[in-house]
PDB file of C-alpha atoms and ligand atoms in Angstrom:
ATOM      1  CA  MET I   1      -5.112 -34.461  -1.712  1.00  0.00           C
ATOM      2  CA  PRO I   2      -6.044 -30.872  -1.872  1.00  0.00           C
ATOM      3  CA  THR I   3      -4.622 -28.440  -4.556  1.00  0.00           C
ATOM      4  CA  ILE I   4      -5.882 -25.384  -2.948  1.00  0.00           C
ATOM      5  CA  ALA I   5      -4.576 -23.473   0.327  1.00  0.00           C
ATOM      6  CA  VAL I   6      -5.862 -20.929   2.534  1.00  0.00           C
ATOM      7  CA  THR I   7      -3.985 -18.937   4.629  1.00  0.00           C
ATOM      8  CA  GLY I   8      -5.349 -16.738   7.546  1.00  0.00           C
ATOM      9  CA  ALA I   9      -8.142 -19.392   8.362  1.00  0.00           C
ATOM     10  CA  THR I  10      -8.418 -18.627  12.003  1.00  0.00           C
ATOM     11  CA  GLY I  11      -9.323 -14.972  11.074  1.00  0.00           C
ATOM     12  CA  ASN I  12     -12.051 -13.036   9.972  1.00  0.00           C
ATOM     13  CA  LEU I  13     -11.621 -13.025   6.290  1.00  0.00           C
ATOM     14  CA  GLY I  14      -9.739 -16.200   5.784  1.00  0.00           C
ATOM     15  CA  SER I  15     -12.440 -18.152   7.982  1.00  0.00           C
ATOM     16  CA  ARG I  16     -15.310 -16.787   5.844  1.00  0.00           C
ATOM     17  CA  VAL I  17     -13.137 -18.644   2.480  1.00  0.00           C
ATOM     18  CA  ALA I  18     -12.195 -21.795   4.347  1.00  0.00           C
ATOM     19  CA  ARG I  19     -16.059 -22.514   5.303  1.00  0.00           C
ATOM     20  CA  ARG I  20     -17.483 -21.457   1.747  1.00  0.00           C
ATOM     21  CA  VAL I  21     -14.637 -24.033   0.198  1.00  0.00           C
ATOM     22  CA  SER I  22     -15.934 -26.742   2.861  1.00  0.00           C
ATOM     23  CA  ASP I  23     -19.289 -26.026   1.811  1.00  0.00           C
ATOM     24  CA  ALA I  24     -18.393 -26.728  -1.624  1.00  0.00           C
ATOM     25  CA  GLU I  25     -17.259 -29.820  -0.747  1.00  0.00           C
ATOM     26  CA  ILE I  26     -13.858 -28.977  -2.413  1.00  0.00           C
ATOM     27  CA  ALA I  27     -10.690 -30.342  -0.505  1.00  0.00           C
ATOM     28  CA  GLN I  28      -8.281 -27.833   1.133  1.00  0.00           C
ATOM     29  CA  ARG I  29      -5.519 -27.102   3.131  1.00  0.00           C
ATOM     30  CA  LEU I  30      -5.495 -24.514   5.836  1.00  0.00           C
ATOM     31  CA  VAL I  31      -2.081 -23.266   6.629  1.00  0.00           C
ATOM     32  CA  VAL I  32      -2.376 -21.788  10.017  1.00  0.00           C
ATOM     33  CA  ARG I  33      -0.230 -20.415  12.958  1.00  0.00           C
ATOM     34  CA  ASP I  34      -2.435 -22.206  15.622  1.00  0.00           C
ATOM     35  CA  PRO I  35      -4.344 -25.048  14.724  1.00  0.00           C
ATOM     36  CA  THR I  36      -6.271 -25.058  18.378  1.00  0.00           C
ATOM     37  CA  ARG I  37      -8.044 -21.837  16.788  1.00  0.00           C
ATOM     38  CA  LEU I  38      -9.688 -23.457  13.814  1.00  0.00           C
ATOM     39  CA  PRO I  39     -13.227 -24.832  13.850  1.00  0.00           C
ATOM     40  CA  PRO I  40     -13.892 -28.467  12.383  1.00  0.00           C
ATOM     41  CA  LEU I  41     -14.469 -28.209   8.668  1.00  0.00           C
ATOM     42  CA  ALA I  42     -15.160 -30.906   6.370  1.00  0.00           C
ATOM     43  CA  GLY I  43     -12.720 -31.703   3.782  1.00  0.00           C
ATOM     44  CA  ALA I  44      -9.906 -29.386   5.188  1.00  0.00           C
ATOM     45  CA  GLU I  45      -6.355 -30.616   5.823  1.00  0.00           C
ATOM     46  CA  ILE I  46      -4.298 -28.513   8.618  1.00  0.00           C
ATOM     47  CA  ALA I  47      -0.930 -27.334   7.979  1.00  0.00           C
ATOM     48  CA  ARG I  48       0.915 -25.160  10.643  1.00  0.00           C
ATOM     49  CA  ALA I  49       3.170 -21.910   9.463  1.00  0.00           C
ATOM     50  CA  GLU I  50       3.986 -18.639   9.614  1.00  0.00           C
ATOM     51  CA  PHE I  51       4.758 -16.507   7.012  1.00  0.00           C
ATOM     52  CA  ALA I  52       8.463 -15.565   8.497  1.00  0.00           C
ATOM     53  CA  ASP I  53       9.421 -19.395   8.764  1.00  0.00           C
ATOM     54  CA  ALA I  54      10.192 -20.237   5.295  1.00  0.00           C
ATOM     55  CA  ASP I  55      10.623 -23.878   5.865  1.00  0.00           C
ATOM     56  CA  ALA I  56       7.323 -24.168   7.471  1.00  0.00           C
ATOM     57  CA  VAL I  57       5.636 -22.535   4.330  1.00  0.00           C
ATOM     58  CA  ARG I  58       7.584 -24.858   1.952  1.00  0.00           C
ATOM     59  CA  THR I  59       6.413 -27.817   3.740  1.00  0.00           C
ATOM     60  CA  ALA I  60       2.921 -26.815   4.424  1.00  0.00           C
ATOM     61  CA  LEU I  61       2.518 -25.982   0.618  1.00  0.00           C
ATOM     62  CA  GLY I  62       3.749 -29.048  -0.827  1.00  0.00           C
ATOM     63  CA  GLY I  63       1.558 -30.244  -3.724  1.00  0.00           C
ATOM     64  CA  ILE I  64      -0.740 -26.954  -3.746  1.00  0.00           C
ATOM     65  CA  GLU I  65      -1.233 -25.398  -6.760  1.00  0.00           C
ATOM     66  CA  THR I  66      -2.966 -22.370  -5.591  1.00  0.00           C
ATOM     67  CA  VAL I  67      -2.911 -20.542  -2.730  1.00  0.00           C
ATOM     68  CA  LEU I  68      -5.092 -17.752  -0.895  1.00  0.00           C
ATOM     69  CA  MET I  69      -2.505 -15.325   0.879  1.00  0.00           C
ATOM     70  CA  VAL I  70      -4.304 -13.335   3.196  1.00  0.00           C
ATOM     71  CA  SER I  71      -1.980 -10.408   4.192  1.00  0.00           C
ATOM     72  CA  ALA I  72      -0.676 -10.794   7.565  1.00  0.00           C
ATOM     73  CA  SER I  73      -1.305  -8.664  10.833  1.00  0.00           C
ATOM     74  CA  GLU I  74       0.414  -5.358  10.679  1.00  0.00           C
ATOM     75  CA  SER I  75       3.773  -5.441  12.042  1.00  0.00           C
ATOM     76  CA  ALA I  76       7.015  -3.457  11.532  1.00  0.00           C
ATOM     77  CA  ASP I  77       8.378  -6.269   9.326  1.00  0.00           C
ATOM     78  CA  ARG I  78       5.219  -7.446   7.534  1.00  0.00           C
ATOM     79  CA  VAL I  79       6.801  -6.765   3.969  1.00  0.00           C
ATOM     80  CA  ALA I  80       9.706  -8.985   4.965  1.00  0.00           C
ATOM     81  CA  GLN I  81       7.337 -11.668   6.404  1.00  0.00           C
ATOM     82  CA  HIS I  82       5.369 -11.593   2.933  1.00  0.00           C
ATOM     83  CA  LEU I  83       8.289 -11.637   0.624  1.00  0.00           C
ATOM     84  CA  THR I  84       9.384 -15.077   2.807  1.00  0.00           C
ATOM     85  CA  PHE I  85       6.185 -16.562   2.204  1.00  0.00           C
ATOM     86  CA  VAL I  86       6.191 -15.617  -1.269  1.00  0.00           C
ATOM     87  CA  ASP I  87       9.587 -17.057  -1.896  1.00  0.00           C
ATOM     88  CA  ALA I  88       8.510 -20.165   0.036  1.00  0.00           C
ATOM     89  CA  ALA I  89       5.438 -20.696  -1.886  1.00  0.00           C
ATOM     90  CA  VAL I  90       7.172 -20.463  -5.412  1.00  0.00           C
ATOM     91  CA  ALA I  91       9.867 -22.970  -4.135  1.00  0.00           C
ATOM     92  CA  ALA I  92       7.106 -25.197  -3.085  1.00  0.00           C
ATOM     93  CA  GLY I  93       5.745 -25.195  -6.531  1.00  0.00           C
ATOM     94  CA  VAL I  94       2.631 -22.984  -5.956  1.00  0.00           C
ATOM     95  CA  ARG I  95       1.398 -22.027  -9.695  1.00  0.00           C
ATOM     96  CA  HIS I  96      -0.774 -19.170  -8.781  1.00  0.00           C
ATOM     97  CA  LEU I  97      -1.155 -16.875  -5.587  1.00  0.00           C
ATOM     98  CA  VAL I  98      -3.974 -14.996  -4.829  1.00  0.00           C
ATOM     99  CA  TYR I  99      -3.088 -11.934  -2.396  1.00  0.00           C
ATOM    100  CA  THR I 100      -5.495  -9.980  -0.495  1.00  0.00           C
ATOM    101  CA  SER I 101      -3.986  -6.758  -1.325  1.00  0.00           C
ATOM    102  CA  PHE I 102      -5.412  -2.872  -0.829  1.00  0.00           C
ATOM    103  CA  PHE I 103      -7.409  -0.747  -3.055  1.00  0.00           C
ATOM    104  CA  GLY I 104      -5.035   1.851  -4.730  1.00  0.00           C
ATOM    105  CA  ALA I 105      -1.944  -0.036  -3.700  1.00  0.00           C
ATOM    106  CA  SER I 106       0.964   2.059  -4.584  1.00  0.00           C
ATOM    107  CA  PRO I 107       4.462   2.983  -3.618  1.00  0.00           C
ATOM    108  CA  HIS I 108       2.965   6.974  -3.398  1.00  0.00           C
ATOM    109  CA  ALA I 109       0.010   5.895  -1.483  1.00  0.00           C
ATOM    110  CA  THR I 110      -1.274   8.185   1.341  1.00  0.00           C
ATOM    111  CA  PHE I 111      -2.238   5.016   3.232  1.00  0.00           C
ATOM    112  CA  THR I 112       1.168   3.958   4.484  1.00  0.00           C
ATOM    113  CA  LEU I 113      -0.097   0.058   4.766  1.00  0.00           C
ATOM    114  CA  ALA I 114      -1.232   0.311   0.852  1.00  0.00           C
ATOM    115  CA  ARG I 115       2.702   0.887   0.029  1.00  0.00           C
ATOM    116  CA  ASP I 116       3.454  -2.381   1.781  1.00  0.00           C
ATOM    117  CA  HIS I 117       1.006  -4.019  -0.103  1.00  0.00           C
ATOM    118  CA  TRP I 118       2.319  -2.652  -3.294  1.00  0.00           C
ATOM    119  CA  ALA I 119       5.820  -3.849  -2.642  1.00  0.00           C
ATOM    120  CA  THR I 120       4.273  -7.442  -1.693  1.00  0.00           C
ATOM    121  CA  GLU I 121       2.297  -7.228  -5.488  1.00  0.00           C
ATOM    122  CA  GLU I 122       5.683  -6.148  -6.942  1.00  0.00           C
ATOM    123  CA  HIS I 123       7.597  -9.189  -5.603  1.00  0.00           C
ATOM    124  CA  ILE I 124       4.999 -11.505  -6.485  1.00  0.00           C
ATOM    125  CA  ARG I 125       4.975 -10.202  -9.986  1.00  0.00           C
ATOM    126  CA  SER I 126       8.636 -10.600 -10.323  1.00  0.00           C
ATOM    127  CA  SER I 127       8.540 -13.896  -8.763  1.00  0.00           C
ATOM    128  CA  GLY I 128       7.020 -15.062 -12.109  1.00  0.00           C
ATOM    129  CA  VAL I 129       4.060 -16.935 -10.404  1.00  0.00           C
ATOM    130  CA  ALA I 130       0.803 -16.504 -11.691  1.00  0.00           C
ATOM    131  CA  PHE I 131      -1.307 -14.318  -9.431  1.00  0.00           C
ATOM    132  CA  THR I 132      -4.319 -12.308  -8.983  1.00  0.00           C
ATOM    133  CA  PHE I 133      -4.564  -9.515  -6.586  1.00  0.00           C
ATOM    134  CA  LEU I 134      -7.911  -8.627  -4.448  1.00  0.00           C
ATOM    135  CA  ARG I 135      -7.286  -4.721  -4.061  1.00  0.00           C
ATOM    136  CA  ASP I 136      -9.985  -4.573  -0.984  1.00  0.00           C
ATOM    137  CA  ASN I 137     -11.387  -1.269   0.043  1.00  0.00           C
ATOM    138  CA  MET I 138     -11.749  -0.634   3.677  1.00  0.00           C
ATOM    139  CA  TYR I 139     -13.679  -3.149   5.423  1.00  0.00           C
ATOM    140  CA  ALA I 140     -17.406  -2.452   5.865  1.00  0.00           C
ATOM    141  CA  ASP I 141     -17.288  -4.826   8.906  1.00  0.00           C
ATOM    142  CA  PHE I 142     -15.041  -2.539  10.728  1.00  0.00           C
ATOM    143  CA  LEU I 143     -16.735   0.534  10.467  1.00  0.00           C
ATOM    144  CA  LYS I 144     -18.569   0.118  13.818  1.00  0.00           C
ATOM    145  CA  TYR I 145     -15.272  -0.276  15.659  1.00  0.00           C
ATOM    146  CA  LEU I 146     -14.637   3.412  14.522  1.00  0.00           C
ATOM    147  CA  VAL I 147     -17.031   4.726  16.672  1.00  0.00           C
ATOM    148  CA  GLY I 148     -15.711   6.023  20.114  1.00  0.00           C
ATOM    149  CA  GLU I 149     -17.375   5.498  23.454  1.00  0.00           C
ATOM    150  CA  ASP I 150     -18.762   8.772  23.116  1.00  0.00           C
ATOM    151  CA  GLY I 151     -20.526   8.164  19.871  1.00  0.00           C
ATOM    152  CA  VAL I 152     -18.016   9.915  17.756  1.00  0.00           C
ATOM    153  CA  ILE I 153     -16.052   8.842  14.763  1.00  0.00           C
ATOM    154  CA  ARG I 154     -12.680  10.859  14.933  1.00  0.00           C
ATOM    155  CA  GLY I 155     -10.123  10.985  12.126  1.00  0.00           C
ATOM    156  CA  PRO I 156      -9.005  13.766   9.757  1.00  0.00           C
ATOM    157  CA  ALA I 157     -10.843  12.224   6.561  1.00  0.00           C
ATOM    158  CA  GLY I 158     -12.768  15.313   5.772  1.00  0.00           C
ATOM    159  CA  ASP I 159     -15.433  15.359   3.467  1.00  0.00           C
ATOM    160  CA  GLY I 160     -13.638  12.439   1.128  1.00  0.00           C
ATOM    161  CA  ARG I 161     -15.453   9.079   0.241  1.00  0.00           C
ATOM    162  CA  ALA I 162     -14.654   5.277   0.684  1.00  0.00           C
ATOM    163  CA  ALA I 163     -16.125   2.265  -1.235  1.00  0.00           C
ATOM    164  CA  PHE I 164     -16.197   0.273   2.018  1.00  0.00           C
ATOM    165  CA  VAL I 165     -16.656  -3.471   1.107  1.00  0.00           C
ATOM    166  CA  THR I 166     -18.022  -6.368   3.230  1.00  0.00           C
ATOM    167  CA  GLN I 167     -15.717  -9.499   4.081  1.00  0.00           C
ATOM    168  CA  ASP I 168     -18.646 -11.809   3.017  1.00  0.00           C
ATOM    169  CA  ASP I 169     -18.349 -10.174  -0.425  1.00  0.00           C
ATOM    170  CA  ILE I 170     -14.675 -10.392  -0.355  1.00  0.00           C
ATOM    171  CA  ALA I 171     -14.793 -14.269   0.667  1.00  0.00           C
ATOM    172  CA  ASP I 172     -17.249 -14.884  -2.087  1.00  0.00           C
ATOM    173  CA  ALA I 173     -14.972 -12.956  -4.887  1.00  0.00           C
ATOM    174  CA  ALA I 174     -11.990 -14.990  -3.477  1.00  0.00           C
ATOM    175  CA  VAL I 175     -13.664 -18.331  -3.738  1.00  0.00           C
ATOM    176  CA  ALA I 176     -14.709 -17.437  -7.550  1.00  0.00           C
ATOM    177  CA  VAL I 177     -10.784 -16.875  -8.076  1.00  0.00           C
ATOM    178  CA  LEU I 178      -9.594 -19.896  -5.992  1.00  0.00           C
ATOM    179  CA  LEU I 179     -11.877 -22.526  -8.041  1.00  0.00           C
ATOM    180  CA  GLY I 180     -11.282 -21.029 -11.427  1.00  0.00           C
ATOM    181  CA  PRO I 181      -7.584 -19.118 -11.145  1.00  0.00           C
ATOM    182  CA  ALA I 182      -6.556 -19.589 -14.764  1.00  0.00           C
ATOM    183  CA  ALA I 183      -9.406 -17.176 -15.872  1.00  0.00           C
ATOM    184  CA  HIS I 184      -7.836 -14.514 -13.365  1.00  0.00           C
ATOM    185  CA  ALA I 185      -4.258 -14.797 -13.831  1.00  0.00           C
ATOM    186  CA  GLY I 186      -2.298 -11.651 -13.958  1.00  0.00           C
ATOM    187  CA  ALA I 187      -5.839  -9.584 -13.012  1.00  0.00           C
ATOM    188  CA  SER I 188      -6.230  -6.738 -10.222  1.00  0.00           C
ATOM    189  CA  TYR I 189      -9.279  -6.268  -8.800  1.00  0.00           C
ATOM    190  CA  ASP I 190     -10.561  -3.260  -6.928  1.00  0.00           C
ATOM    191  CA  LEU I 191     -13.162  -5.028  -4.384  1.00  0.00           C
ATOM    192  CA  THR I 192     -15.425  -2.387  -3.465  1.00  0.00           C
ATOM    193  CA  GLY I 193     -18.627  -1.866  -1.969  1.00  0.00           C
ATOM    194  CA  PRO I 194     -21.776  -0.358  -4.308  1.00  0.00           C
ATOM    195  CA  SER I 195     -21.405   3.346  -3.303  1.00  0.00           C
ATOM    196  CA  SER I 196     -18.812   5.454  -1.679  1.00  0.00           C
ATOM    197  CA  LEU I 197     -19.645   7.315   1.424  1.00  0.00           C
ATOM    198  CA  THR I 198     -18.317  10.063   3.642  1.00  0.00           C
ATOM    199  CA  LEU I 199     -17.501   9.352   7.492  1.00  0.00           C
ATOM    200  CA  THR I 200     -20.740  11.958   8.083  1.00  0.00           C
ATOM    201  CA  GLU I 201     -23.043   9.271   5.969  1.00  0.00           C
ATOM    202  CA  VAL I 202     -21.611   6.675   7.797  1.00  0.00           C
ATOM    203  CA  ALA I 203     -22.326   7.773  11.184  1.00  0.00           C
ATOM    204  CA  ALA I 204     -25.829   8.452  10.003  1.00  0.00           C
ATOM    205  CA  LEU I 205     -26.014   5.015   8.683  1.00  0.00           C
ATOM    206  CA  ILE I 206     -24.878   3.754  11.970  1.00  0.00           C
ATOM    207  CA  SER I 207     -27.253   6.000  13.877  1.00  0.00           C
ATOM    208  CA  ALA I 208     -29.988   4.720  11.857  1.00  0.00           C
ATOM    209  CA  ALA I 209     -29.182   0.702  12.517  1.00  0.00           C
ATOM    210  CA  THR I 210     -28.647   0.900  16.142  1.00  0.00           C
ATOM    211  CA  GLY I 211     -30.491   3.684  17.310  1.00  0.00           C
ATOM    212  CA  ARG I 212     -27.787   5.001  19.012  1.00  0.00           C
ATOM    213  CA  GLU I 213     -26.750   8.749  17.698  1.00  0.00           C
ATOM    214  CA  VAL I 214     -23.437   8.869  16.202  1.00  0.00           C
ATOM    215  CA  ARG I 215     -21.644  11.650  14.752  1.00  0.00           C
ATOM    216  CA  TYR I 216     -18.161  12.330  12.610  1.00  0.00           C
ATOM    217  CA  HIS I 217     -15.639  14.642  13.867  1.00  0.00           C
ATOM    218  CA  ASN I 218     -13.316  15.768  11.134  1.00  0.00           C
ATOM    219  CA  GLU I 219      -9.910  15.866  13.340  1.00  0.00           C
ATOM    220  CA  THR I 220      -6.871  17.872  12.300  1.00  0.00           C
ATOM    221  CA  LEU I 221      -3.643  15.862  11.640  1.00  0.00           C
ATOM    222  CA  GLU I 222      -2.391  17.228  15.057  1.00  0.00           C
ATOM    223  CA  GLU I 223      -5.568  16.142  16.931  1.00  0.00           C
ATOM    224  CA  ALA I 224      -5.380  13.035  15.199  1.00  0.00           C
ATOM    225  CA  TYR I 225      -2.086  12.091  16.453  1.00  0.00           C
ATOM    226  CA  ALA I 226      -2.588  13.511  19.893  1.00  0.00           C
ATOM    227  CA  SER I 227      -6.305  11.237  20.293  1.00  0.00           C
ATOM    228  CA  ARG I 228      -4.386   8.406  19.505  1.00  0.00           C
ATOM    229  CA  ALA I 229      -0.844   8.947  21.637  1.00  0.00           C
ATOM    230  CA  SER I 230      -2.349   7.264  24.927  1.00  0.00           C
ATOM    231  CA  TYR I 231      -2.155   3.869  23.007  1.00  0.00           C
ATOM    232  CA  GLY I 232       1.665   3.869  23.031  1.00  0.00           C
ATOM    233  CA  ALA I 233       1.861   2.774  19.622  1.00  0.00           C
ATOM    234  CA  PRO I 234       5.051   2.683  17.374  1.00  0.00           C
ATOM    235  CA  ASP I 235       5.129   5.408  15.025  1.00  0.00           C
ATOM    236  CA  TRP I 236       4.570   3.261  12.264  1.00  0.00           C
ATOM    237  CA  GLN I 237       1.441   1.935  13.548  1.00  0.00           C
ATOM    238  CA  LEU I 238      -0.065   5.691  14.330  1.00  0.00           C
ATOM    239  CA  ASP I 239       1.055   6.640  10.931  1.00  0.00           C
ATOM    240  CA  ALA I 240      -0.961   3.668   9.717  1.00  0.00           C
ATOM    241  CA  TRP I 241      -3.899   4.443  11.699  1.00  0.00           C
ATOM    242  CA  VAL I 242      -4.007   8.448  10.940  1.00  0.00           C
ATOM    243  CA  SER I 243      -3.451   7.979   7.131  1.00  0.00           C
ATOM    244  CA  THR I 244      -6.343   5.334   6.873  1.00  0.00           C
ATOM    245  CA  TYR I 245      -8.405   8.791   7.340  1.00  0.00           C
ATOM    246  CA  THR I 246      -6.114  11.098   5.184  1.00  0.00           C
ATOM    247  CA  ALA I 247      -6.170   8.676   2.440  1.00  0.00           C
ATOM    248  CA  ILE I 248      -9.836   9.012   2.484  1.00  0.00           C
ATOM    249  CA  ALA I 249      -9.397  12.898   2.411  1.00  0.00           C
ATOM    250  CA  ALA I 250      -7.207  12.546  -0.518  1.00  0.00           C
ATOM    251  CA  GLY I 251      -9.903  10.430  -2.533  1.00  0.00           C
ATOM    252  CA  GLU I 252      -7.820   7.604  -2.736  1.00  0.00           C
ATOM    253  CA  LEU I 253     -10.383   5.184  -1.564  1.00  0.00           C
ATOM    254  CA  ASP I 254     -13.275   6.357  -3.796  1.00  0.00           C
ATOM    255  CA  GLY I 255     -14.153   4.697  -6.669  1.00  0.00           C
ATOM    256  CA  VAL I 256     -16.780   2.238  -6.970  1.00  0.00           C
ATOM    257  CA  SER I 257     -16.008  -1.161  -9.172  1.00  0.00           C
ATOM    258  CA  SER I 258     -18.176  -3.852 -10.591  1.00  0.00           C
ATOM    259  CA  ALA I 259     -15.604  -6.572  -9.796  1.00  0.00           C
ATOM    260  CA  ILE I 260     -17.993  -8.010  -6.944  1.00  0.00           C
ATOM    261  CA  LEU I 261     -20.833  -8.616  -9.264  1.00  0.00           C
ATOM    262  CA  ASP I 262     -18.540  -9.618 -12.219  1.00  0.00           C
ATOM    263  CA  LEU I 263     -17.206 -12.265  -9.893  1.00  0.00           C
ATOM    264  CA  THR I 264     -19.635 -13.617  -7.670  1.00  0.00           C
ATOM    265  CA  GLY I 265     -22.862 -12.867  -9.769  1.00  0.00           C
ATOM    266  CA  HIS I 266     -24.473 -10.714  -6.884  1.00  0.00           C
ATOM    267  CA  PRO I 267     -24.319  -7.171  -6.276  1.00  0.00           C
ATOM    268  CA  ALA I 268     -21.810  -5.897  -3.955  1.00  0.00           C
ATOM    269  CA  THR I 269     -23.722  -5.530   0.033  1.00  0.00           C
ATOM    270  CA  SER I 270     -24.126  -1.967   1.154  1.00  0.00           C
ATOM    271  CA  VAL I 271     -22.891  -0.692   4.388  1.00  0.00           C
ATOM    272  CA  ALA I 272     -26.487   0.038   5.123  1.00  0.00           C
ATOM    273  CA  ASP I 273     -27.675  -3.744   4.376  1.00  0.00           C
ATOM    274  CA  LEU I 274     -24.587  -5.148   6.650  1.00  0.00           C
ATOM    275  CA  LEU I 275     -25.498  -2.706   9.577  1.00  0.00           C
ATOM    276  CA  ALA I 276     -29.120  -3.742   9.256  1.00  0.00           C
ATOM    277  CA  SER I 277     -28.423  -7.602   9.289  1.00  0.00           C
ATOM    278  CA  SER I 278     -25.653  -7.033  11.952  1.00  0.00           C
ATOM    279  CA  ALA I 279     -28.271  -5.205  14.136  1.00  0.00           C
ATOM    280  CA  ALA I 280     -30.680  -7.812  13.465  1.00  0.00           C
TER     281      ALA I 280
HETATM  282  N1  NAP A   1      -9.097  -3.633   4.018  1.00  0.00           N
HETATM  283  C1  NAP A   1      -9.251  -3.866   5.317  1.00  0.00           C
HETATM  284  O1  NAP A   1      -9.954  -2.638   5.474  1.00  0.00           O
HETATM  285  C2  NAP A   1      -8.103  -4.103   6.149  1.00  0.00           C
HETATM  286  C3  NAP A   1      -8.726  -3.745   7.564  1.00  0.00           C
HETATM  287  C4  NAP A   1      -7.828  -4.561   8.368  1.00  0.00           C
HETATM  288  C5  NAP A   1      -6.810  -5.674   8.385  1.00  0.00           C
HETATM  289  N2  NAP A   1      -6.783  -5.659   6.906  1.00  0.00           N
HETATM  290  C6  NAP A   1      -5.728  -6.915   6.137  1.00  0.00           C
HETATM  291  O2  NAP A   1      -6.671  -8.032   5.942  1.00  0.00           O
HETATM  292  C7  NAP A   1      -6.162  -9.025   6.792  1.00  0.00           C
HETATM  293  C8  NAP A   1      -7.382  -9.925   7.004  1.00  0.00           C
HETATM  294  O3  NAP A   1      -7.968  -9.504   7.704  1.00  0.00           O
HETATM  295  P1  NAP A   1      -8.878 -10.136   8.855  1.00  0.00           P
HETATM  296  O4  NAP A   1      -9.892  -9.296   9.395  1.00  0.00           O
HETATM  297  O5  NAP A   1      -9.344 -11.492   8.522  1.00  0.00           O
HETATM  298  O6  NAP A   1      -7.708 -10.327  10.015  1.00  0.00           O
HETATM  299  P2  NAP A   1      -7.699 -11.017  11.107  1.00  0.00           P
HETATM  300  O7  NAP A   1      -9.014 -11.711  11.447  1.00  0.00           O
HETATM  301  O8  NAP A   1      -6.818 -10.622  12.371  1.00  0.00           O
HETATM  302  O9  NAP A   1      -6.780 -12.373  10.642  1.00  0.00           O
HETATM  303  C9  NAP A   1      -5.753 -12.646  10.092  1.00  0.00           C
HETATM  304  C10 NAP A   1      -5.469 -13.930   9.849  1.00  0.00           C
HETATM  305  O10 NAP A   1      -4.153 -14.080   9.429  1.00  0.00           O
HETATM  306  C11 NAP A   1      -3.227 -14.816   9.939  1.00  0.00           C
HETATM  307  N3  NAP A   1      -1.783 -14.264  10.385  1.00  0.00           N
HETATM  308  C12 NAP A   1      -1.261 -12.916  10.790  1.00  0.00           C
HETATM  309  N4  NAP A   1      -0.240 -12.871  10.395  1.00  0.00           N
HETATM  310  C13 NAP A   1       0.270 -14.103  10.120  1.00  0.00           C
HETATM  311  C14 NAP A   1       1.619 -14.486   9.906  1.00  0.00           C
HETATM  312  N5  NAP A   1       2.905 -13.509  10.003  1.00  0.00           N
HETATM  313  N6  NAP A   1       1.878 -15.580   9.703  1.00  0.00           N
HETATM  314  C15 NAP A   1       0.822 -16.691   9.279  1.00  0.00           C
HETATM  315  N7  NAP A   1      -0.626 -16.245   9.704  1.00  0.00           N
HETATM  316  C16 NAP A   1      -0.570 -14.797   9.860  1.00  0.00           C
HETATM  317  C17 NAP A   1      -4.028 -14.915  11.649  1.00  0.00           C
HETATM  318  O11 NAP A   1      -3.352 -15.735  12.251  1.00  0.00           O
HETATM  319  P3  NAP A   1      -3.639 -15.973  13.913  1.00  0.00           P
HETATM  320  O12 NAP A   1      -5.083 -16.525  14.116  1.00  0.00           O
HETATM  321  O13 NAP A   1      -2.638 -16.836  14.316  1.00  0.00           O
HETATM  322  O14 NAP A   1      -3.193 -14.176  14.504  1.00  0.00           O
HETATM  323  C18 NAP A   1      -5.216 -14.713  11.093  1.00  0.00           C
HETATM  324  O15 NAP A   1      -5.715 -16.012  10.740  1.00  0.00           O
HETATM  325  C19 NAP A   1      -5.390  -8.760   8.026  1.00  0.00           C
HETATM  326  O16 NAP A   1      -4.411  -9.573   8.223  1.00  0.00           O
HETATM  327  C20 NAP A   1      -4.715  -7.286   7.348  1.00  0.00           C
HETATM  328  O17 NAP A   1      -3.581  -7.688   6.447  1.00  0.00           O
HETATM  329  C21 NAP A   1      -7.287  -4.884   5.709  1.00  0.00           C
END
């Protein structure tokens, strides 16, 4: 019987964790919305539940001691989904929740979604379950998607810096916590890359890795909302997109920690190395 469960295993991060647990020949239960989207993984049981369905989550987590709770996809009611999941996990008898939060999670964070992560952290803290928070900086893996068709990264980040972290490193850290949770009870880890970069520096690194000229344009706030208006996204989503950049400008994503090295035994991967390996 597995004692570890992993959510989000059909996604980028959860799939990396599930693969590592499987490769380590440790039993796990994957809690997913759509089992048909899972690759076959040795030693993995599958349970179906979405965060907002308390009954399904309670059933899915029966007999499980430690859960990696990968934060849900962005939505207007994501915090409510998270709280339902946490309460159902506690009701199921889960002893330790490992939650993928965000760097600088706070009720006052400039990045609006970091406030949602803080609200989730607070609920987990008050639930009485043992916890570990993985406060991920911005995913380095997503940097290439910031580049527009014209080769320009646009956003109001100014000369601010962020310590972009790779999803492979986060997955390694998550597995280290999942396999020995007691040593990490009550800890919040800032998971970062090895250096903090401006978006001008990121553009230069992407240019060097791809041979395509990429540059950064520092939008004003008005330009940022206007350039994203054509997507027809709701206000909360637009605020989230734009505040990703204003949080960088405010210095709230700046700051390198040693947590990846401490948890995994290997240094954090640089953006340059990630780009070089994906270009190869
Ligand atoms: N630090 C950052 O820079 C950053 C950037 C973007 C997102 N994030 C957060 O990090 C999380 C993981 O990133 P990722 O790249 O792995 O995202 P992803 O590829 O979109 O995967 C998200 C996973 O969570 C599952 N999921 C989403 N909403 C759910 C819900 N309500 N109930 C149950 N399962 C749900 C998805 O299931 P399905 O396959 O069924 O959709 C998928 O397996 C994201 O969900 C988001 O919260 C962080």
